[in-house]
PDB file of C-alpha atoms in Angstrom:
ATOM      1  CA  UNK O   1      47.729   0.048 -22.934  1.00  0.00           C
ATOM      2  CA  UNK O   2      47.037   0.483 -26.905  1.00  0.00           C
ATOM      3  CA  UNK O   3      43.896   2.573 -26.955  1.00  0.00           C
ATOM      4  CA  UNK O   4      44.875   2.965 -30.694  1.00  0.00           C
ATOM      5  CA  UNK O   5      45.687   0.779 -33.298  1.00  0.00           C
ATOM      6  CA  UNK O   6      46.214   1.524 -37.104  1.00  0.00           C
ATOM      7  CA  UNK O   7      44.702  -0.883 -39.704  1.00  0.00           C
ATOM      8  CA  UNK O   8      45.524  -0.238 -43.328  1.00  0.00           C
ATOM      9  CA  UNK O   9      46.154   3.182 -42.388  1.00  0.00           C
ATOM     10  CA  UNK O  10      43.482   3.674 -40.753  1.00  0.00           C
ATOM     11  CA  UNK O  11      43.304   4.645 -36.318  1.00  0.00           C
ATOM     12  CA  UNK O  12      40.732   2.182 -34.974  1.00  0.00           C
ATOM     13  CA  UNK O  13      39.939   2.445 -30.919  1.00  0.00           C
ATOM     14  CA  UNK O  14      40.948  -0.479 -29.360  1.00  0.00           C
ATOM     15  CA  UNK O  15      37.773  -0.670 -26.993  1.00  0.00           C
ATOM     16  CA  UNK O  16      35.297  -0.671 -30.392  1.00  0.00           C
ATOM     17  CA  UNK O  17      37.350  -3.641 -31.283  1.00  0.00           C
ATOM     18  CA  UNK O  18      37.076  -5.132 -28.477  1.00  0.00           C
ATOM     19  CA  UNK O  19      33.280  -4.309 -27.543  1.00  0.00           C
ATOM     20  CA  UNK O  20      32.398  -5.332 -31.444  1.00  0.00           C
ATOM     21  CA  UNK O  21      34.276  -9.046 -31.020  1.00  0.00           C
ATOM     22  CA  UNK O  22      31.986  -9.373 -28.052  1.00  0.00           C
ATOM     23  CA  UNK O  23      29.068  -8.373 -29.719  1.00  0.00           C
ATOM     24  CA  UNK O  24      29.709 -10.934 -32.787  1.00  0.00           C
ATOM     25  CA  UNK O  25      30.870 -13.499 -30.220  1.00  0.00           C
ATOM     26  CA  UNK O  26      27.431 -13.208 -27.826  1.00  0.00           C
ATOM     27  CA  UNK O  27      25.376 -12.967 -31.041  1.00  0.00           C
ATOM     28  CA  UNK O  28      26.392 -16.570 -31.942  1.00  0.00           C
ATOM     29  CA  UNK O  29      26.137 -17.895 -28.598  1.00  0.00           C
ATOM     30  CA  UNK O  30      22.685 -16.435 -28.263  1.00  0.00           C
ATOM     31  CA  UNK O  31      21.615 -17.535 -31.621  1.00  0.00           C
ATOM     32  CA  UNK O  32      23.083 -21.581 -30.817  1.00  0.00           C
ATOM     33  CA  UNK O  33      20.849 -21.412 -27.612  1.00  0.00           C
ATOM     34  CA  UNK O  34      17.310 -20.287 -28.974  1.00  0.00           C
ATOM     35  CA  UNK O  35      18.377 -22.293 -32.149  1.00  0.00           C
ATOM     36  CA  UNK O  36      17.867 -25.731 -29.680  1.00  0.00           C
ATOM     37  CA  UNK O  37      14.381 -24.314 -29.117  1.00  0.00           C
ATOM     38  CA  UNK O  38      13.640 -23.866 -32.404  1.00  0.00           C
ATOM     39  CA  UNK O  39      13.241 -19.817 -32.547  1.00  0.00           C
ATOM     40  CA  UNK O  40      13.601 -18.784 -35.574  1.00  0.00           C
ATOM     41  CA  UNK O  41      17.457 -17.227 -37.004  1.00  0.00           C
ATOM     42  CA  UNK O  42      15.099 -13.857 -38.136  1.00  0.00           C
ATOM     43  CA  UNK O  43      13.610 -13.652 -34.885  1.00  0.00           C
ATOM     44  CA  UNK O  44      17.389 -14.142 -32.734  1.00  0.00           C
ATOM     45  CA  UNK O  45      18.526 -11.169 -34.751  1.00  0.00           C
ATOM     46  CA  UNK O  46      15.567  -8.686 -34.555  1.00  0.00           C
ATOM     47  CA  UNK O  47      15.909  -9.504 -30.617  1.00  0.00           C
ATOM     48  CA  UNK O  48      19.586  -8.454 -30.700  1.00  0.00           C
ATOM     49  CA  UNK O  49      18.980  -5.269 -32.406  1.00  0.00           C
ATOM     50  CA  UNK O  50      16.100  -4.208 -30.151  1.00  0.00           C
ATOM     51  CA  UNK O  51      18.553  -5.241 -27.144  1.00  0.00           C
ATOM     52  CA  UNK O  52      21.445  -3.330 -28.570  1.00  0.00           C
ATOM     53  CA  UNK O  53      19.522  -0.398 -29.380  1.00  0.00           C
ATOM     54  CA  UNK O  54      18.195   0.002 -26.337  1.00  0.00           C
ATOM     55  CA  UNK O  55      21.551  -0.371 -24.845  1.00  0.00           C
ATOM     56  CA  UNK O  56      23.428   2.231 -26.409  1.00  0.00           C
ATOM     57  CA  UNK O  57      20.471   4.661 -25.099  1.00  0.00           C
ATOM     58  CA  UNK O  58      20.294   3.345 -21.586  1.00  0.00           C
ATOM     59  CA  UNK O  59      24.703   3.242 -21.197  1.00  0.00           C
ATOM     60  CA  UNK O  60      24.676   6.769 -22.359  1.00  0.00           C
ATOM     61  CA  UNK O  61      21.732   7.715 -19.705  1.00  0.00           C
ATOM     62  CA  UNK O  62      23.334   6.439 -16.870  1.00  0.00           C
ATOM     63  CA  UNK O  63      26.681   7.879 -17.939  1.00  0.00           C
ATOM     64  CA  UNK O  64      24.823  10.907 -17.308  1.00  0.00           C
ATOM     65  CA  UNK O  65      23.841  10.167 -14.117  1.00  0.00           C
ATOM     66  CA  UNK O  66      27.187   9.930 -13.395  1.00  0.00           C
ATOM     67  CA  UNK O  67      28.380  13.456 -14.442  1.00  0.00           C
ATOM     68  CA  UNK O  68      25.309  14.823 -12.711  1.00  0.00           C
ATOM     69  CA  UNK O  69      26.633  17.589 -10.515  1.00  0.00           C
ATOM     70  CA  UNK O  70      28.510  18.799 -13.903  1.00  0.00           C
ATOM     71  CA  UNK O  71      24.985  18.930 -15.742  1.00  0.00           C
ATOM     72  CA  UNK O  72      23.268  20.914 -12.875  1.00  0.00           C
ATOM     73  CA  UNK O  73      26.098  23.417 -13.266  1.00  0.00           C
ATOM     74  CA  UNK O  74      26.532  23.712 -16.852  1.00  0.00           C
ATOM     75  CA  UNK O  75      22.550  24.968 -16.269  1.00  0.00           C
ATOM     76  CA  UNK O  76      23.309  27.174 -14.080  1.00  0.00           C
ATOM     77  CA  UNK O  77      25.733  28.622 -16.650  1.00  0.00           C
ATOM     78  CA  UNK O  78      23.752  28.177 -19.491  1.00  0.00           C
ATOM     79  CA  UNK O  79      23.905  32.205 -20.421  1.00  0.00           C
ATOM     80  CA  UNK O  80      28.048  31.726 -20.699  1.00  0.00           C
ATOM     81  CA  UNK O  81      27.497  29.042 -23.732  1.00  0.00           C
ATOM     82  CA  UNK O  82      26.406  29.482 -26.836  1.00  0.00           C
ATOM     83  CA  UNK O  83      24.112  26.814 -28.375  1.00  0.00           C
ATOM     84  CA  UNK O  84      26.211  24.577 -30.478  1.00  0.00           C
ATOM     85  CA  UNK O  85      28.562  25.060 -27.401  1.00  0.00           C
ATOM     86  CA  UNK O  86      26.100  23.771 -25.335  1.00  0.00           C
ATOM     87  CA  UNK O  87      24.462  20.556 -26.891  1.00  0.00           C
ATOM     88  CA  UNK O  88      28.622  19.535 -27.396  1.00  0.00           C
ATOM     89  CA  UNK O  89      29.454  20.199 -23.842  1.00  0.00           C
ATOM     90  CA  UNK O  90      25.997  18.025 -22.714  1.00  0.00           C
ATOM     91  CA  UNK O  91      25.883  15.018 -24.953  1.00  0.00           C
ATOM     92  CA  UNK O  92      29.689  15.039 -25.756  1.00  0.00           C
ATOM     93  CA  UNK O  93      31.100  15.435 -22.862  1.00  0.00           C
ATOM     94  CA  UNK O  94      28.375  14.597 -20.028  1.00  0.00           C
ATOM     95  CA  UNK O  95      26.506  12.299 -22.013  1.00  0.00           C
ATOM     96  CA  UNK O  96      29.264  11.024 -24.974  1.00  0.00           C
ATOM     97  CA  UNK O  97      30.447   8.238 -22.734  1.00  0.00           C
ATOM     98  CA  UNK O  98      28.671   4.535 -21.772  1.00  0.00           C
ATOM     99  CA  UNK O  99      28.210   2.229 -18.560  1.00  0.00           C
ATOM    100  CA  UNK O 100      27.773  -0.850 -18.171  1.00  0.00           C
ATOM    101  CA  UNK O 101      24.508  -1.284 -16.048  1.00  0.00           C
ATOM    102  CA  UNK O 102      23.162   1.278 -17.773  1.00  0.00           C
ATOM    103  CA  UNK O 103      23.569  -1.223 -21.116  1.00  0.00           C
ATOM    104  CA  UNK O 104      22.367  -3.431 -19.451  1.00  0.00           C
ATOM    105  CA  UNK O 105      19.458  -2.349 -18.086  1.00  0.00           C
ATOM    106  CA  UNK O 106      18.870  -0.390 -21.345  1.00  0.00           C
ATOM    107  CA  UNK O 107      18.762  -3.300 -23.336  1.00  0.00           C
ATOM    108  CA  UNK O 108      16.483  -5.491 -21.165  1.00  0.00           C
ATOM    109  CA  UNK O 109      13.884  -2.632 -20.812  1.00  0.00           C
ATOM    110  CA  UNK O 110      13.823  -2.541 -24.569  1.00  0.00           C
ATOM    111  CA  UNK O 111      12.844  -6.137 -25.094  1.00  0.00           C
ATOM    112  CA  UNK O 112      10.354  -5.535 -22.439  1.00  0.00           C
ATOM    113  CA  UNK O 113       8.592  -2.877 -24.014  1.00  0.00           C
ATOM    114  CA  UNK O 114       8.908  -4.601 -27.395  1.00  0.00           C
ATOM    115  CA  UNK O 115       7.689  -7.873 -25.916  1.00  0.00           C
ATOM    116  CA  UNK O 116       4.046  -5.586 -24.672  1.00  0.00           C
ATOM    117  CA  UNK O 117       4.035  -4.116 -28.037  1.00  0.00           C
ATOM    118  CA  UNK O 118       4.639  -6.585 -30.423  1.00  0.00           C
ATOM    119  CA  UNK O 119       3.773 -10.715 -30.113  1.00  0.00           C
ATOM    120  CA  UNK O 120       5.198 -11.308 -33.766  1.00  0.00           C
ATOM    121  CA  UNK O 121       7.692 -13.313 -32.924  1.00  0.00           C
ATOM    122  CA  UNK O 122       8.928 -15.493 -30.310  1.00  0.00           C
ATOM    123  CA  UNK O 123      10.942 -13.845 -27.546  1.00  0.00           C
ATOM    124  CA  UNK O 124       8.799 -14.663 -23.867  1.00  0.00           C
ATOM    125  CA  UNK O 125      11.126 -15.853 -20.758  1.00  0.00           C
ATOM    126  CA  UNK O 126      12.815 -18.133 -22.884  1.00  0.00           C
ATOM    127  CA  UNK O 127      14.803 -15.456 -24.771  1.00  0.00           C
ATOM    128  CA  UNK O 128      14.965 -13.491 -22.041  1.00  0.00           C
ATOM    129  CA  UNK O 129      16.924 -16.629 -20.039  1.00  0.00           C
ATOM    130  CA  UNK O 130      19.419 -16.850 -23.380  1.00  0.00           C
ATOM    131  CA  UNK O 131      20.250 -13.108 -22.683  1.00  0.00           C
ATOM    132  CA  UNK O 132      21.121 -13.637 -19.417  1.00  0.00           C
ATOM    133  CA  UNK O 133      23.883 -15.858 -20.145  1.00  0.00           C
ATOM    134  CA  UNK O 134      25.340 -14.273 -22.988  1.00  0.00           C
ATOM    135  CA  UNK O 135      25.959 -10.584 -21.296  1.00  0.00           C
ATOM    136  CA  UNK O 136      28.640 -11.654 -19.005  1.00  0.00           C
ATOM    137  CA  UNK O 137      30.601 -12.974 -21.955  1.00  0.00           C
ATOM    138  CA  UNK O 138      29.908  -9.863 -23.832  1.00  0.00           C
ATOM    139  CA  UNK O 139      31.312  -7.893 -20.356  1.00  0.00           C
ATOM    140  CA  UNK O 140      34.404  -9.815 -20.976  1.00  0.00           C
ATOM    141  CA  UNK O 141      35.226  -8.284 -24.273  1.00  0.00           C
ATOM    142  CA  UNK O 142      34.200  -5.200 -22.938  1.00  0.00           C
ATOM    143  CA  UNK O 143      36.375  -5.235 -20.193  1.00  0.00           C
ATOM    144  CA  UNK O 144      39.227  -6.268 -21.996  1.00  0.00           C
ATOM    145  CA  UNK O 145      38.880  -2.969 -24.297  1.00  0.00           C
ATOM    146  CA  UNK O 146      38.678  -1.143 -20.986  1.00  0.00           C
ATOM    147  CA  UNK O 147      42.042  -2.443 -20.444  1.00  0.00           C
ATOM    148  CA  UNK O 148      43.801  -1.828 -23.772  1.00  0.00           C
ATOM    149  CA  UNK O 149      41.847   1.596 -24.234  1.00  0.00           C
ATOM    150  CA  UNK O 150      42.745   2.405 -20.487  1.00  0.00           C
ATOM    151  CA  UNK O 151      39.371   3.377 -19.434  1.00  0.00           C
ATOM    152  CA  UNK O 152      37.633   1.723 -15.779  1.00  0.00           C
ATOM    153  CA  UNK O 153      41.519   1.699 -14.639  1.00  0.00           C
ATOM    154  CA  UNK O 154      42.355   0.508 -11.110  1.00  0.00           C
ATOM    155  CA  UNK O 155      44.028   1.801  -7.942  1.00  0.00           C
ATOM    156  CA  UNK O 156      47.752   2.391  -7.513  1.00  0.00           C
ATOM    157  CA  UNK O 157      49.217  -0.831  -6.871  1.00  0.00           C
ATOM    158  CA  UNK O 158      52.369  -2.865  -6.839  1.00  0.00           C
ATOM    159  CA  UNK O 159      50.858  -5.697  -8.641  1.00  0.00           C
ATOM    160  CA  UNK O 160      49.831  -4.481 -12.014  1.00  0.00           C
ATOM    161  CA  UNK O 161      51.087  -2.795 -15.151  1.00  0.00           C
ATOM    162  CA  UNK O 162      51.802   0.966 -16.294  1.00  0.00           C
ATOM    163  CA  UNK O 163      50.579   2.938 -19.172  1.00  0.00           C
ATOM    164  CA  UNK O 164      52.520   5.911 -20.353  1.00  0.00           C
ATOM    165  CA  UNK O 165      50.808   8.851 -23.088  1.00  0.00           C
ATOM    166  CA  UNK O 166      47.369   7.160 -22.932  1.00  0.00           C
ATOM    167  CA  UNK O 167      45.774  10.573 -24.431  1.00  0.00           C
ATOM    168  CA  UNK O 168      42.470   9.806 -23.625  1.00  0.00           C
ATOM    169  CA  UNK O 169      42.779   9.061 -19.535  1.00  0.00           C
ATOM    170  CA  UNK O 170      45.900  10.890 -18.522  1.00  0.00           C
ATOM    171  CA  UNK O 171      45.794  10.355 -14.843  1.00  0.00           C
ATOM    172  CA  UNK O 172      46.419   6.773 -15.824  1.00  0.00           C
ATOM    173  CA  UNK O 173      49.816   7.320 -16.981  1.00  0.00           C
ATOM    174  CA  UNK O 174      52.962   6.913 -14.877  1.00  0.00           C
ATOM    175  CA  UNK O 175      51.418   4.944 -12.293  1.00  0.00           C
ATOM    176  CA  UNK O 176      51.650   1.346 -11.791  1.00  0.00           C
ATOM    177  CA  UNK O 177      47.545   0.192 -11.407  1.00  0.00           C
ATOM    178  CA  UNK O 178      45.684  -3.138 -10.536  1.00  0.00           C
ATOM    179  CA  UNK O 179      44.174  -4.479 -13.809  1.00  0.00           C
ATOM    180  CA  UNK O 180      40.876  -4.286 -12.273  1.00  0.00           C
ATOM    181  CA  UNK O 181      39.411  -4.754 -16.199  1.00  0.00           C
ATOM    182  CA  UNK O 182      41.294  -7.996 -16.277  1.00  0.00           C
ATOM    183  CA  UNK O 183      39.927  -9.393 -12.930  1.00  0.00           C
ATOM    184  CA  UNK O 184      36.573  -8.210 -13.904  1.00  0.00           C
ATOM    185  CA  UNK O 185      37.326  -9.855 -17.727  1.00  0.00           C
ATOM    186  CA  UNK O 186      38.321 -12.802 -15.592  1.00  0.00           C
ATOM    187  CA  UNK O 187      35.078 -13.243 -13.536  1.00  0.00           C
ATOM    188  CA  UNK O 188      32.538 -12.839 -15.658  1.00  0.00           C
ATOM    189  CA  UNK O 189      34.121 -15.522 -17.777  1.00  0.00           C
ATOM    190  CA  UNK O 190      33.637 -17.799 -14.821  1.00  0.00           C
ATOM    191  CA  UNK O 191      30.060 -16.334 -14.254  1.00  0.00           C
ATOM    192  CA  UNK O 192      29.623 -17.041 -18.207  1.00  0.00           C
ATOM    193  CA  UNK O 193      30.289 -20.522 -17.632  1.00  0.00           C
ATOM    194  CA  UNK O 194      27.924 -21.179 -14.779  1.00  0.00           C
ATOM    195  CA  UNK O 195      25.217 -19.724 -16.336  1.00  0.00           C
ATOM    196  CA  UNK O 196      25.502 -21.998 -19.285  1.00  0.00           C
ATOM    197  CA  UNK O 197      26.011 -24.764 -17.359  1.00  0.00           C
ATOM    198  CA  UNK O 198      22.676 -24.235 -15.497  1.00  0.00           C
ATOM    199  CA  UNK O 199      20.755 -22.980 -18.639  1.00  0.00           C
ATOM    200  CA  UNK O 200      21.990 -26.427 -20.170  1.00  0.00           C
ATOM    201  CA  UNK O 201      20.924 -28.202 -17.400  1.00  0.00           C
ATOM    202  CA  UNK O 202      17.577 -26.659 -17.278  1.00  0.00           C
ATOM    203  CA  UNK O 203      18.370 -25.147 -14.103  1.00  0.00           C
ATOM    204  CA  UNK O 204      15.888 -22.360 -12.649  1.00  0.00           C
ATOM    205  CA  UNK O 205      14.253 -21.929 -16.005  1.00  0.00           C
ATOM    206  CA  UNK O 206      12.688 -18.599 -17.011  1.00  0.00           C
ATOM    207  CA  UNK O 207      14.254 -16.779 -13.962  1.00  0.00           C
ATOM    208  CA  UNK O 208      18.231 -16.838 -15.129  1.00  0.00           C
ATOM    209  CA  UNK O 209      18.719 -13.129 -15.700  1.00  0.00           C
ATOM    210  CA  UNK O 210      17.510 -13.644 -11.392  1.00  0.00           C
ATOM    211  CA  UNK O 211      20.244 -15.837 -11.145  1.00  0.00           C
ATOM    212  CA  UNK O 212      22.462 -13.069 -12.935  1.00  0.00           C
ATOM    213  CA  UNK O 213      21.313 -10.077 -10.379  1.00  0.00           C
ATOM    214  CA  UNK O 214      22.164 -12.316  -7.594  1.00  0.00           C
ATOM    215  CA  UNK O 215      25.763 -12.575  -9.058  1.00  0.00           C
ATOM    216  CA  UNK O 216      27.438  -9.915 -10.967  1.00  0.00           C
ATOM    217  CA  UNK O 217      26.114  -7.649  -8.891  1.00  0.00           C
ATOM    218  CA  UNK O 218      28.152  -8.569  -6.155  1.00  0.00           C
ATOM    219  CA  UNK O 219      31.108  -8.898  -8.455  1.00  0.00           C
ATOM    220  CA  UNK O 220      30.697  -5.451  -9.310  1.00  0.00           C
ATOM    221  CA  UNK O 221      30.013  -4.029  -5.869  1.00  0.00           C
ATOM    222  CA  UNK O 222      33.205  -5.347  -4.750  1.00  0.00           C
ATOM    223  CA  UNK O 223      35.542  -4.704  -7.370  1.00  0.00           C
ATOM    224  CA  UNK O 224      34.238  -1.115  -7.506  1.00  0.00           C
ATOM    225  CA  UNK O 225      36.241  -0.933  -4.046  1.00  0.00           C
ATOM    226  CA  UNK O 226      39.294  -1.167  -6.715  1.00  0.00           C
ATOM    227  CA  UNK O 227      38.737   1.556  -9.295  1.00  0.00           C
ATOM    228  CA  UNK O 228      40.876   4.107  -9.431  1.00  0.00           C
ATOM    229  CA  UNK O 229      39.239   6.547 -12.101  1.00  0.00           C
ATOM    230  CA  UNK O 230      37.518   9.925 -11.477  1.00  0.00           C
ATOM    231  CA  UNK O 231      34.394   9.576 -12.305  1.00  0.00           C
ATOM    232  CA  UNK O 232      32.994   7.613  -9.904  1.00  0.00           C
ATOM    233  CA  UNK O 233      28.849   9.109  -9.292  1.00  0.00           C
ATOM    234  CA  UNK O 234      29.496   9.309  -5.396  1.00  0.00           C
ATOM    235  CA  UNK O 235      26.536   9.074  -3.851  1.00  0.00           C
ATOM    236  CA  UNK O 236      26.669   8.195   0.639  1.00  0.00           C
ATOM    237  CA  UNK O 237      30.075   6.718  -0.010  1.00  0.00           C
ATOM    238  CA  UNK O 238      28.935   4.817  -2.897  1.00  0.00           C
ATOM    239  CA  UNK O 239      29.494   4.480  -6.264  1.00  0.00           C
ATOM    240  CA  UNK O 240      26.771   4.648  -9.056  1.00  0.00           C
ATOM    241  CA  UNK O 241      27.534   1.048 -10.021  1.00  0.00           C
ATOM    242  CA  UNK O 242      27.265   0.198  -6.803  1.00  0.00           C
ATOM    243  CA  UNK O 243      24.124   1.527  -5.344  1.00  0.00           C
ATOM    244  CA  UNK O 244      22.625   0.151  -8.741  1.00  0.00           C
ATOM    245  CA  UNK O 245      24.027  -3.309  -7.491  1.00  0.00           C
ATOM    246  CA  UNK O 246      22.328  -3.178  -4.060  1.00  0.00           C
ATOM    247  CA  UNK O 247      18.934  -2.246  -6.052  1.00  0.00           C
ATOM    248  CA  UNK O 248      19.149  -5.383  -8.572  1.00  0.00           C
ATOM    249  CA  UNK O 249      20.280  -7.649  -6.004  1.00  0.00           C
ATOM    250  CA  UNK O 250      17.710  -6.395  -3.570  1.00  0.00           C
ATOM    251  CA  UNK O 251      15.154  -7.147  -6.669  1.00  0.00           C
ATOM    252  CA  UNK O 252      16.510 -10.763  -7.044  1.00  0.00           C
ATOM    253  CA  UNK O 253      15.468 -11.619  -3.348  1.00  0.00           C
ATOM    254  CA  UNK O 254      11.914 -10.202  -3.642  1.00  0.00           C
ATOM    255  CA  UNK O 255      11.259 -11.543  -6.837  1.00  0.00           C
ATOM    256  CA  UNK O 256      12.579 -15.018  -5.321  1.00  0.00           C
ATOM    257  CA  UNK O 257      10.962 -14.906  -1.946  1.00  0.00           C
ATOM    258  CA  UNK O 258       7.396 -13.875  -4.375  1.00  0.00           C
ATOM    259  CA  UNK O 259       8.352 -16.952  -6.218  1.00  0.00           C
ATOM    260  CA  UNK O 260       8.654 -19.034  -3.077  1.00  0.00           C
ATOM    261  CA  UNK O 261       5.218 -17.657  -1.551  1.00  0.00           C
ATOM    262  CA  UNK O 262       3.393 -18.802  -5.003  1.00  0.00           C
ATOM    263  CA  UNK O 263       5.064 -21.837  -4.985  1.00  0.00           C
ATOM    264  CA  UNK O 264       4.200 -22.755  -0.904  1.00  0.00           C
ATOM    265  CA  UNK O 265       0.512 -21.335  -2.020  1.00  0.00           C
ATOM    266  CA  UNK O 266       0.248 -23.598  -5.094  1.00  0.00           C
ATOM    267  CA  UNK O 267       1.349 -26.446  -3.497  1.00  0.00           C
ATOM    268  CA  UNK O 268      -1.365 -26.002  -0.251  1.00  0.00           C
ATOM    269  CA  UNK O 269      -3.731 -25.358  -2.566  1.00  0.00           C
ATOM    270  CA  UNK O 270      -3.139 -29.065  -4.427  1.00  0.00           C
ATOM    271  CA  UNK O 271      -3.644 -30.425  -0.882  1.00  0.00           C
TER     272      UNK O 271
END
C-alpha cells in the first residue's frame, strides 16, 4: 500500500487522490445526465456542492457513532483534559475520520432540506435519480484509496497482498489480507453500470436511489463479514454499516410495497 506519495516535493495522501478523481469523475457523469434533460450546467454544480457539503458533515457524524463508547468515556474523564486537549481528542480523533453511509446519507439529506427551502432551481426526483447512479462510481475511487492508503483493510487471508510500515493503520502490516477495498471497488463498478443502464432506459424513474438501497446495501452487509479493521461500531453482532444496511434496505421495501398499494388503488379507482 502507498498511503503517501510525493509530488514536486510535496506528501499528498493517496486516499485524497483517490476520493478527489472520483469526485471530478462523478461530477461529469452527473452533469452529462441532467445535461439530456436540459438542467442547467449552474444548477448541476450548486447541487454537487450542497451534496458534498452535506457529506463531509454526515461521514464525520457517523464516524462518531462509531467511536461511541470512546466518546462516553472521554466524558466521563473530562476533568483529566484540558480544553484544547479535549476538542483535539473529540473531533480529531473520535470525530476526524469519515464513513461511507454516513456520506451518503449526509449528502442526500442536504439536497432534501435544500430542495424544501429553496425552488430556484431545478433539482426534484429527477436529480435526485442522477445521484443515485453516480455514488457507486464515486465508492469506487473511494475504495481504491482505501486500498492504497490501507484504511477498510480485510481479514487475514491467503489470497491477498501485504503492506509493511503503513504508519497510519499499523495492525495492517505484516499480514497477508483480502483486498476487501478492491472487491468492494469491483462491485460497485458493476452496480455503476446497471444503474446507468436502467436510468438510460428509463427504468423505474424517480425511484433509482430505491433501486440503490435495495443493492449496495446488501453488498455492504456482506462484505462487512470480511473486514478486518478495529473499528468496527459493534452493535448485537453487527457492524454499524451493517445495521445501517438492514434500515435502508428495510426502507426500500416499504417505500415499494407504498408504491404498489397507490398504484393497485389508482388503477381500481380508473375502473
Amino acid at each position: 500500500m502507498y498511503p503517501f506519495i510525493e509530488i514536486f516535493g510535496k506528501t499528498i495522501g493517496t486516499y485524497g487522490i483517490a476520493t478527489a478523481a472520483g469526485m471530478l469523475v462523478a461530477a461529469l457523469v452527473f452533469y452529462f445526465l441532467l445535461r439530456e434533460k436540459e438542467v442547467a450546467f449552474e444548477d448541476v454544480v450548486i447541487t454537487g456542492l450542497i451534496y458534498a457539503g452535506g457529506a463531509v458533515i454526515g461521514a464525520h457524524i457517523i464516524y462518531g457513532i462509531t467511536n461511541t463508547d470512546k466518546i462516553i468515556t472521554l466524558f466521563k474523564n473530562i476533568k483529566d483534559y484540558g480544553f484544547i486537549d479535549f476538542v483535539v481528542t473529540l473531533f480529531g480523533n473520535y470525530f476526524g475520520g469519515m464513513v461511507f453511509y454516513g456520506g451518503m446519507l449526509g449528502g442526500l439529506v442536504a439536497l432534501l432540506i435544500a430542495d424544501k427551502v429553496s425552488q430556484k432551481y431545478f433539482r426534484g426526483a429527477d436529480m435526485f435519480d442522477a445521484v443515485a447512479v453516480v455514488i457507486p462510481l464515486f465508492h469506487v475511487f473511494g475504495r481504491i484509496g482505501c486500498f492504497f492508503g490501507g484504511c477498510c483493510y480485510g481479514i487475514p487471508s491467503e489470497f491477498g497482498f501485504t503492506a509493511h510500515g503503513n504508519t497510519l493503520y499499523p495492525s495492517l502490516n505484516d499480514v497477508n489480507r483480502l483486498p476487501i477495498q478492491l472487491i468492494e471497488a469491483c462491485l460497485n463498478l458493476i452496480l455503476f453500470f446497471v444503474l446507468l443502464a436502467l436510468y438510460k432506459k428509463k427504468k423505474f424513474p424517480h425511484r433509482m436511489i430505491i433501486v440503490y438501497f435495495f443493492t449496495y446495501p446488501v453488498i455492504r452487509f456482506c462484505d462487512e463479514f470480511f473486514r478486518g479493521d478495529e473499528i468496527r461500531g459493534f452493535f448485537m453482532g453487527l457492524s454499524t454499516s451493517q445495521i445501517i444496511s438492514i434500515l435502508l434496505f428495510t426502507f426500500a421495501i416499504i417505500v415499494t410495497v407504498k408504491d404498489l398499494i397507490q398504484k393497485k388503488a389508482s388503477g381500481s379507482a380508473k375502473t
